[in-house]
Amino acid sequence: GDSVTQMEGPVTLSEEAFLTINCTYTATGYPSLFWYVQYPGEGLQLLLKATKADDKGSNKGFEATYRKETTSFHLEKGSVQVSDSAVYFCAPSGTGRRALTFGSGTRLQVQP
Amino acid sequence: DAGVIQSPRHEVTEMGQEVTLRCKPISGHNSLFWYRQTMMRGLELLIYFNNNVPIDDSGMPEDRFSAKMPNASFSTLKIQPSEPRDSAVYFCASTLAGQEVFFGPGTRLTVL
């Protein structure tokens, strides 16, 4: 089944630093890819998505490009803020167990 | 739409008691998931339903856990008897056709 591998956290950055959180996928086809974010005390919510190769998803200054050649969907932001401190999860579309296993995500801590 | 609705939001109970968590998925969604989140294990998929039918319950930790979905708009997760190690945040989520997953706000369970 389709699945993703994302980098372990925590990632600690200073405000206005550049952020990259790596995510690579394994799939038999070309699933949609998602980044979810979980702020403290809340459930996961969709941050951005890309539905096909070469698509770029973007939201709140975050971007991720669906790269078929490297099977990657890395999350980037040019200048992080303290309010971006959260846990980030990469996931493919699909209803198989592997696709739905979110794991621990990557915790981002942004310091002022 | 109100999103995925979970109740209660907080539950404190004593060891040995029965706990029932409730979920109303987004109208029209055909898949429903129950997750458990802890610091140690991250976000674990317990069970999921497609069209009200349980598809994969391999994540249910023990026979003390059971889940039902009597209709398309309601699901329950029951723990009987509860134990302190069941303390966690339990999320319900739903989706349509394997696309973006919408999470509820979670139920924070504390078993004393």
PDB file of C-alpha atoms in Angstrom:
ATOM      1  CA  GLY A   1       0.000   0.000   0.000  1.00  0.00           C
ATOM      2  CA  ASP A   2       0.946   3.647  -0.364  1.00  0.00           C
ATOM      3  CA  SER A   3       2.913   5.175   2.502  1.00  0.00           C
ATOM      4  CA  VAL A   4       5.249   8.034   3.395  1.00  0.00           C
ATOM      5  CA  THR A   5       8.418   8.484   5.418  1.00  0.00           C
ATOM      6  CA  GLN A   6       9.082  11.818   7.038  1.00  0.00           C
ATOM      7  CA  MET A   7      11.993  13.145   9.031  1.00  0.00           C
ATOM      8  CA  GLU A   8      12.111  12.720  12.750  1.00  0.00           C
ATOM      9  CA  GLY A   9      11.787  15.711  15.014  1.00  0.00           C
ATOM     10  CA  PRO A  10      11.944  17.839  16.891  1.00  0.00           C
ATOM     11  CA  VAL A  11      13.085  20.627  14.630  1.00  0.00           C
ATOM     12  CA  THR A  12      14.045  23.763  16.515  1.00  0.00           C
ATOM     13  CA  LEU A  13      14.462  27.033  14.619  1.00  0.00           C
ATOM     14  CA  SER A  14      14.713  30.702  15.351  1.00  0.00           C
ATOM     15  CA  GLU A  15      12.041  33.047  14.095  1.00  0.00           C
ATOM     16  CA  GLU A  16      12.483  34.007  10.420  1.00  0.00           C
ATOM     17  CA  ALA A  17      14.623  30.948   9.679  1.00  0.00           C
ATOM     18  CA  PHE A  18      14.038  28.759   6.628  1.00  0.00           C
ATOM     19  CA  LEU A  19      12.176  25.513   7.200  1.00  0.00           C
ATOM     20  CA  THR A  20      12.377  22.202   5.381  1.00  0.00           C
ATOM     21  CA  ILE A  21      10.668  19.040   6.590  1.00  0.00           C
ATOM     22  CA  ASN A  22      11.428  16.081   4.368  1.00  0.00           C
ATOM     23  CA  CYS A  23       8.815  13.606   3.208  1.00  0.00           C
ATOM     24  CA  THR A  24       9.222  10.802   0.687  1.00  0.00           C
ATOM     25  CA  TYR A  25       6.497   8.507  -0.524  1.00  0.00           C
ATOM     26  CA  THR A  26       6.204   4.940  -1.718  1.00  0.00           C
ATOM     27  CA  ALA A  27       3.310   4.237  -4.023  1.00  0.00           C
ATOM     28  CA  THR A  28       2.265   1.957  -6.813  1.00  0.00           C
ATOM     29  CA  GLY A  29       0.533   4.822  -8.590  1.00  0.00           C
ATOM     30  CA  TYR A  30       0.366   8.556  -8.036  1.00  0.00           C
ATOM     31  CA  PRO A  31      -1.723   9.270  -4.979  1.00  0.00           C
ATOM     32  CA  SER A  32      -2.623  12.743  -3.819  1.00  0.00           C
ATOM     33  CA  LEU A  33      -0.245  13.937  -1.124  1.00  0.00           C
ATOM     34  CA  PHE A  34      -1.101  15.981   1.951  1.00  0.00           C
ATOM     35  CA  TRP A  35       0.550  17.901   4.727  1.00  0.00           C
ATOM     36  CA  TYR A  36      -1.460  18.166   7.934  1.00  0.00           C
ATOM     37  CA  VAL A  37      -0.689  20.370  10.912  1.00  0.00           C
ATOM     38  CA  GLN A  38      -1.622  19.854  14.559  1.00  0.00           C
ATOM     39  CA  TYR A  39      -1.481  22.881  16.817  1.00  0.00           C
ATOM     40  CA  PRO A  40      -1.283  22.304  20.586  1.00  0.00           C
ATOM     41  CA  GLY A  41      -4.530  20.989  22.008  1.00  0.00           C
ATOM     42  CA  GLU A  42      -6.200  20.557  18.633  1.00  0.00           C
ATOM     43  CA  GLY A  43      -6.847  17.864  16.058  1.00  0.00           C
ATOM     44  CA  LEU A  44      -5.047  17.557  12.758  1.00  0.00           C
ATOM     45  CA  GLN A  45      -6.075  19.894   9.969  1.00  0.00           C
ATOM     46  CA  LEU A  46      -5.119  20.022   6.337  1.00  0.00           C
ATOM     47  CA  LEU A  47      -2.300  22.483   5.617  1.00  0.00           C
ATOM     48  CA  LEU A  48      -1.844  21.887   1.894  1.00  0.00           C
ATOM     49  CA  LYS A  49      -2.158  19.241  -0.769  1.00  0.00           C
ATOM     50  CA  ALA A  50      -1.073  18.274  -4.266  1.00  0.00           C
ATOM     51  CA  THR A  51      -3.069  15.940  -6.456  1.00  0.00           C
ATOM     52  CA  LYS A  52      -0.599  15.076  -9.224  1.00  0.00           C
ATOM     53  CA  ALA A  53       3.050  15.156 -10.158  1.00  0.00           C
ATOM     54  CA  ASP A  54       4.633  18.621 -10.399  1.00  0.00           C
ATOM     55  CA  ASP A  55       1.739  20.183  -8.522  1.00  0.00           C
ATOM     56  CA  LYS A  56       2.695  22.685  -5.856  1.00  0.00           C
ATOM     57  CA  GLY A  57       0.496  23.016  -2.809  1.00  0.00           C
ATOM     58  CA  SER A  58       0.706  26.191  -0.775  1.00  0.00           C
ATOM     59  CA  ASN A  59      -0.974  27.747   2.247  1.00  0.00           C
ATOM     60  CA  LYS A  60      -0.006  30.208   5.000  1.00  0.00           C
ATOM     61  CA  GLY A  61       3.427  30.671   3.445  1.00  0.00           C
ATOM     62  CA  PHE A  62       4.141  26.939   3.368  1.00  0.00           C
ATOM     63  CA  GLU A  63       4.818  25.157   0.087  1.00  0.00           C
ATOM     64  CA  ALA A  64       5.395  21.593  -1.056  1.00  0.00           C
ATOM     65  CA  THR A  65       5.969  20.282  -4.578  1.00  0.00           C
ATOM     66  CA  TYR A  66       4.975  16.787  -5.640  1.00  0.00           C
ATOM     67  CA  ARG A  67       8.159  15.524  -7.302  1.00  0.00           C
ATOM     68  CA  LYS A  68       7.761  12.272  -9.154  1.00  0.00           C
ATOM     69  CA  GLU A  69      11.441  11.876  -9.998  1.00  0.00           C
ATOM     70  CA  THR A  70      12.535  11.918  -6.363  1.00  0.00           C
ATOM     71  CA  THR A  71       9.219  10.623  -4.906  1.00  0.00           C
ATOM     72  CA  SER A  72       9.282  13.546  -2.501  1.00  0.00           C
ATOM     73  CA  PHE A  73       6.871  16.104  -1.065  1.00  0.00           C
ATOM     74  CA  HIS A  74       9.074  18.233   1.200  1.00  0.00           C
ATOM     75  CA  LEU A  75       7.436  21.002   3.218  1.00  0.00           C
ATOM     76  CA  GLU A  76       9.132  24.419   3.073  1.00  0.00           C
ATOM     77  CA  LYS A  77       8.616  27.873   4.451  1.00  0.00           C
ATOM     78  CA  GLY A  78      10.905  30.784   3.856  1.00  0.00           C
ATOM     79  CA  SER A  79      10.483  32.525   7.214  1.00  0.00           C
ATOM     80  CA  VAL A  80       8.924  30.711  10.147  1.00  0.00           C
ATOM     81  CA  GLN A  81       7.069  32.381  12.979  1.00  0.00           C
ATOM     82  CA  VAL A  82       6.569  31.369  16.586  1.00  0.00           C
ATOM     83  CA  SER A  83       2.927  30.646  15.691  1.00  0.00           C
ATOM     84  CA  ASP A  84       4.095  27.915  13.292  1.00  0.00           C
ATOM     85  CA  SER A  85       5.159  25.789  16.259  1.00  0.00           C
ATOM     86  CA  ALA A  86       3.160  22.605  15.819  1.00  0.00           C
ATOM     87  CA  VAL A  87       3.427  18.998  14.706  1.00  0.00           C
ATOM     88  CA  TYR A  88       3.426  18.384  10.952  1.00  0.00           C
ATOM     89  CA  PHE A  89       2.301  15.161   9.284  1.00  0.00           C
ATOM     90  CA  CYS A  90       2.836  14.046   5.692  1.00  0.00           C
ATOM     91  CA  ALA A  91       0.336  11.534   4.280  1.00  0.00           C
ATOM     92  CA  PRO A  92      -0.817  10.073   0.968  1.00  0.00           C
ATOM     93  CA  SER A  93      -4.422   9.663  -0.063  1.00  0.00           C
ATOM     94  CA  GLY A  94      -5.985   6.224   0.166  1.00  0.00           C
ATOM     95  CA  THR A  95      -7.763   4.084   2.690  1.00  0.00           C
ATOM     96  CA  GLY A  96      -5.223   1.353   3.266  1.00  0.00           C
ATOM     97  CA  ARG A  97      -3.707   1.010   6.727  1.00  0.00           C
ATOM     98  CA  ARG A  98      -0.279   2.218   5.657  1.00  0.00           C
ATOM     99  CA  ALA A  99      -1.710   5.353   4.065  1.00  0.00           C
ATOM    100  CA  LEU A 100      -3.701   6.105   7.196  1.00  0.00           C
ATOM    101  CA  THR A 101      -0.828   5.598   9.637  1.00  0.00           C
ATOM    102  CA  PHE A 102       0.222   9.102  10.629  1.00  0.00           C
ATOM    103  CA  GLY A 103       2.788   8.166  13.275  1.00  0.00           C
ATOM    104  CA  SER A 104       4.464  10.841  15.346  1.00  0.00           C
ATOM    105  CA  GLY A 105       4.858  13.513  12.701  1.00  0.00           C
ATOM    106  CA  THR A 106       7.605  16.139  12.935  1.00  0.00           C
ATOM    107  CA  ARG A 107       7.443  18.564  15.815  1.00  0.00           C
ATOM    108  CA  LEU A 108       8.535  22.102  14.960  1.00  0.00           C
ATOM    109  CA  GLN A 109       9.523  24.519  17.692  1.00  0.00           C
ATOM    110  CA  VAL A 110      10.143  28.119  16.677  1.00  0.00           C
ATOM    111  CA  GLN A 111      11.926  30.290  19.195  1.00  0.00           C
ATOM    112  CA  PRO A 112      11.602  34.082  19.280  1.00  0.00           C
TER     113      PRO A 112
ATOM    114  CA  ASP B   1     -20.959  21.646   7.715  1.00  0.00           C
ATOM    115  CA  ALA B   2     -19.982  21.498  11.388  1.00  0.00           C
ATOM    116  CA  GLY B   3     -17.102  19.155  10.751  1.00  0.00           C
ATOM    117  CA  VAL B   4     -16.478  15.928  12.615  1.00  0.00           C
ATOM    118  CA  ILE B   5     -18.158  16.075  16.006  1.00  0.00           C
ATOM    119  CA  GLN B   6     -16.874  14.170  19.006  1.00  0.00           C
ATOM    120  CA  SER B   7     -18.230  13.848  22.503  1.00  0.00           C
ATOM    121  CA  PRO B   8     -17.353  14.165  25.237  1.00  0.00           C
ATOM    122  CA  ARG B   9     -14.357  16.493  24.814  1.00  0.00           C
ATOM    123  CA  HIS B  10     -12.943  15.440  28.160  1.00  0.00           C
ATOM    124  CA  GLU B  11     -13.578  12.311  30.184  1.00  0.00           C
ATOM    125  CA  VAL B  12     -12.147  11.447  33.578  1.00  0.00           C
ATOM    126  CA  THR B  13     -13.000   8.044  34.946  1.00  0.00           C
ATOM    127  CA  GLU B  14     -11.751   5.454  37.352  1.00  0.00           C
ATOM    128  CA  MET B  15     -10.036   2.239  36.440  1.00  0.00           C
ATOM    129  CA  GLY B  16     -12.509  -0.515  35.698  1.00  0.00           C
ATOM    130  CA  GLN B  17     -15.273   1.755  34.482  1.00  0.00           C
ATOM    131  CA  GLU B  18     -16.773   1.589  31.026  1.00  0.00           C
ATOM    132  CA  VAL B  19     -16.019   4.492  28.694  1.00  0.00           C
ATOM    133  CA  THR B  20     -17.944   5.314  25.526  1.00  0.00           C
ATOM    134  CA  LEU B  21     -16.666   7.854  23.038  1.00  0.00           C
ATOM    135  CA  ARG B  22     -18.967   9.161  20.332  1.00  0.00           C
ATOM    136  CA  CYS B  23     -18.434  10.487  16.848  1.00  0.00           C
ATOM    137  CA  LYS B  24     -20.540  12.043  14.131  1.00  0.00           C
ATOM    138  CA  PRO B  25     -18.660  12.131  10.811  1.00  0.00           C
ATOM    139  CA  ILE B  26     -19.116  14.743   8.126  1.00  0.00           C
ATOM    140  CA  SER B  27     -22.293  14.128   6.188  1.00  0.00           C
ATOM    141  CA  GLY B  28     -21.639  12.270   2.947  1.00  0.00           C
ATOM    142  CA  HIS B  29     -18.273  10.846   3.979  1.00  0.00           C
ATOM    143  CA  ASN B  30     -18.029   7.104   3.500  1.00  0.00           C
ATOM    144  CA  SER B  31     -15.001   6.255   5.638  1.00  0.00           C
ATOM    145  CA  LEU B  32     -14.556   6.760   9.374  1.00  0.00           C
ATOM    146  CA  PHE B  33     -11.452   6.258  11.487  1.00  0.00           C
ATOM    147  CA  TRP B  34     -10.652   6.079  15.176  1.00  0.00           C
ATOM    148  CA  TYR B  35      -7.171   7.140  16.284  1.00  0.00           C
ATOM    149  CA  ARG B  36      -5.391   7.280  19.613  1.00  0.00           C
ATOM    150  CA  GLN B  37      -2.615   9.759  20.278  1.00  0.00           C
ATOM    151  CA  THR B  38      -0.022   9.619  23.033  1.00  0.00           C
ATOM    152  CA  MET B  39       3.406  11.153  23.412  1.00  0.00           C
ATOM    153  CA  MET B  40       5.011   7.739  23.412  1.00  0.00           C
ATOM    154  CA  ARG B  41       3.268   6.195  20.407  1.00  0.00           C
ATOM    155  CA  GLY B  42       2.187   9.169  18.337  1.00  0.00           C
ATOM    156  CA  LEU B  43      -1.028   8.895  16.332  1.00  0.00           C
ATOM    157  CA  GLU B  44      -2.134   5.276  16.061  1.00  0.00           C
ATOM    158  CA  LEU B  45      -4.927   4.033  13.817  1.00  0.00           C
ATOM    159  CA  LEU B  46      -7.199   1.823  15.895  1.00  0.00           C
ATOM    160  CA  ILE B  47      -9.937   0.883  13.434  1.00  0.00           C
ATOM    161  CA  TYR B  48     -11.597   2.146  10.306  1.00  0.00           C
ATOM    162  CA  PHE B  49     -14.933   1.694   8.606  1.00  0.00           C
ATOM    163  CA  ASN B  50     -15.931   1.934   4.968  1.00  0.00           C
ATOM    164  CA  ASN B  51     -19.658   2.361   4.340  1.00  0.00           C
ATOM    165  CA  ASN B  52     -20.338   1.508   8.005  1.00  0.00           C
ATOM    166  CA  VAL B  53     -18.485  -1.816   7.760  1.00  0.00           C
ATOM    167  CA  PRO B  54     -15.329  -2.394   9.851  1.00  0.00           C
ATOM    168  CA  ILE B  55     -12.470  -2.969   7.415  1.00  0.00           C
ATOM    169  CA  ASP B  56      -9.387  -3.172   9.580  1.00  0.00           C
ATOM    170  CA  ASP B  57      -9.395  -3.411  13.359  1.00  0.00           C
ATOM    171  CA  SER B  58      -5.852  -4.706  13.709  1.00  0.00           C
ATOM    172  CA  GLY B  59      -4.907  -1.554  15.606  1.00  0.00           C
ATOM    173  CA  MET B  60      -7.375  -2.161  18.410  1.00  0.00           C
ATOM    174  CA  PRO B  61      -5.073  -2.869  21.343  1.00  0.00           C
ATOM    175  CA  GLU B  62      -7.130  -5.442  23.208  1.00  0.00           C
ATOM    176  CA  ASP B  63     -10.513  -7.060  23.491  1.00  0.00           C
ATOM    177  CA  ARG B  64     -11.395  -4.349  25.979  1.00  0.00           C
ATOM    178  CA  PHE B  65     -11.754  -2.034  23.003  1.00  0.00           C
ATOM    179  CA  SER B  66     -14.710  -2.250  20.644  1.00  0.00           C
ATOM    180  CA  ALA B  67     -16.125   0.051  17.971  1.00  0.00           C
ATOM    181  CA  LYS B  68     -19.440   0.184  16.190  1.00  0.00           C
ATOM    182  CA  MET B  69     -20.939   2.172  13.378  1.00  0.00           C
ATOM    183  CA  PRO B  70     -24.679   1.467  13.330  1.00  0.00           C
ATOM    184  CA  ASN B  71     -25.326   4.030  10.594  1.00  0.00           C
ATOM    185  CA  ALA B  72     -23.528   6.500   8.380  1.00  0.00           C
ATOM    186  CA  SER B  73     -23.814   9.346  10.849  1.00  0.00           C
ATOM    187  CA  PHE B  74     -22.725   7.803  14.123  1.00  0.00           C
ATOM    188  CA  SER B  75     -19.935   5.706  15.602  1.00  0.00           C
ATOM    189  CA  THR B  76     -18.850   4.715  19.082  1.00  0.00           C
ATOM    190  CA  LEU B  77     -15.594   3.517  20.593  1.00  0.00           C
ATOM    191  CA  LYS B  78     -16.039   1.662  23.848  1.00  0.00           C
ATOM    192  CA  ILE B  79     -13.449   0.654  26.422  1.00  0.00           C
ATOM    193  CA  GLN B  80     -14.571  -1.875  29.022  1.00  0.00           C
ATOM    194  CA  PRO B  81     -13.007  -2.104  31.523  1.00  0.00           C
ATOM    195  CA  SER B  82     -10.811   0.970  31.279  1.00  0.00           C
ATOM    196  CA  GLU B  83      -7.230   1.039  32.571  1.00  0.00           C
ATOM    197  CA  PRO B  84      -4.839   3.922  33.344  1.00  0.00           C
ATOM    198  CA  ARG B  85      -2.738   3.079  30.276  1.00  0.00           C
ATOM    199  CA  ASP B  86      -5.746   3.875  28.091  1.00  0.00           C
ATOM    200  CA  SER B  87      -5.313   7.545  28.974  1.00  0.00           C
ATOM    201  CA  ALA B  88      -4.801   9.388  25.695  1.00  0.00           C
ATOM    202  CA  VAL B  89      -6.484  11.683  23.224  1.00  0.00           C
ATOM    203  CA  TYR B  90      -8.852   9.790  20.945  1.00  0.00           C
ATOM    204  CA  PHE B  91      -9.603  11.262  17.548  1.00  0.00           C
ATOM    205  CA  CYS B  92     -12.360  10.389  15.149  1.00  0.00           C
ATOM    206  CA  ALA B  93     -11.874  11.288  11.490  1.00  0.00           C
ATOM    207  CA  SER B  94     -13.734  10.865   8.230  1.00  0.00           C
ATOM    208  CA  THR B  95     -13.136  11.127   4.509  1.00  0.00           C
ATOM    209  CA  LEU B  96     -14.784  10.626   1.167  1.00  0.00           C
ATOM    210  CA  ALA B  97     -13.219   8.272  -1.352  1.00  0.00           C
ATOM    211  CA  GLY B  98      -9.795   8.302   0.295  1.00  0.00           C
ATOM    212  CA  GLN B  99      -9.053  11.985  -0.141  1.00  0.00           C
ATOM    213  CA  GLU B 100      -8.381  14.553   2.567  1.00  0.00           C
ATOM    214  CA  VAL B 101      -9.052  13.254   6.072  1.00  0.00           C
ATOM    215  CA  PHE B 102     -11.025  15.530   8.388  1.00  0.00           C
ATOM    216  CA  PHE B 103     -10.323  15.142  12.075  1.00  0.00           C
ATOM    217  CA  GLY B 104     -12.557  15.876  15.014  1.00  0.00           C
ATOM    218  CA  PRO B 105     -11.321  17.903  17.994  1.00  0.00           C
ATOM    219  CA  GLY B 106     -10.583  14.770  20.002  1.00  0.00           C
ATOM    220  CA  THR B 107     -11.635  13.359  23.365  1.00  0.00           C
ATOM    221  CA  ARG B 108      -9.075  13.611  26.119  1.00  0.00           C
ATOM    222  CA  LEU B 109      -9.481  10.505  28.281  1.00  0.00           C
ATOM    223  CA  THR B 110      -7.955  10.218  31.723  1.00  0.00           C
ATOM    224  CA  VAL B 111      -8.300   6.935  33.577  1.00  0.00           C
ATOM    225  CA  LEU B 112      -7.340   7.197  37.234  1.00  0.00           C
TER     226      LEU B 112
END
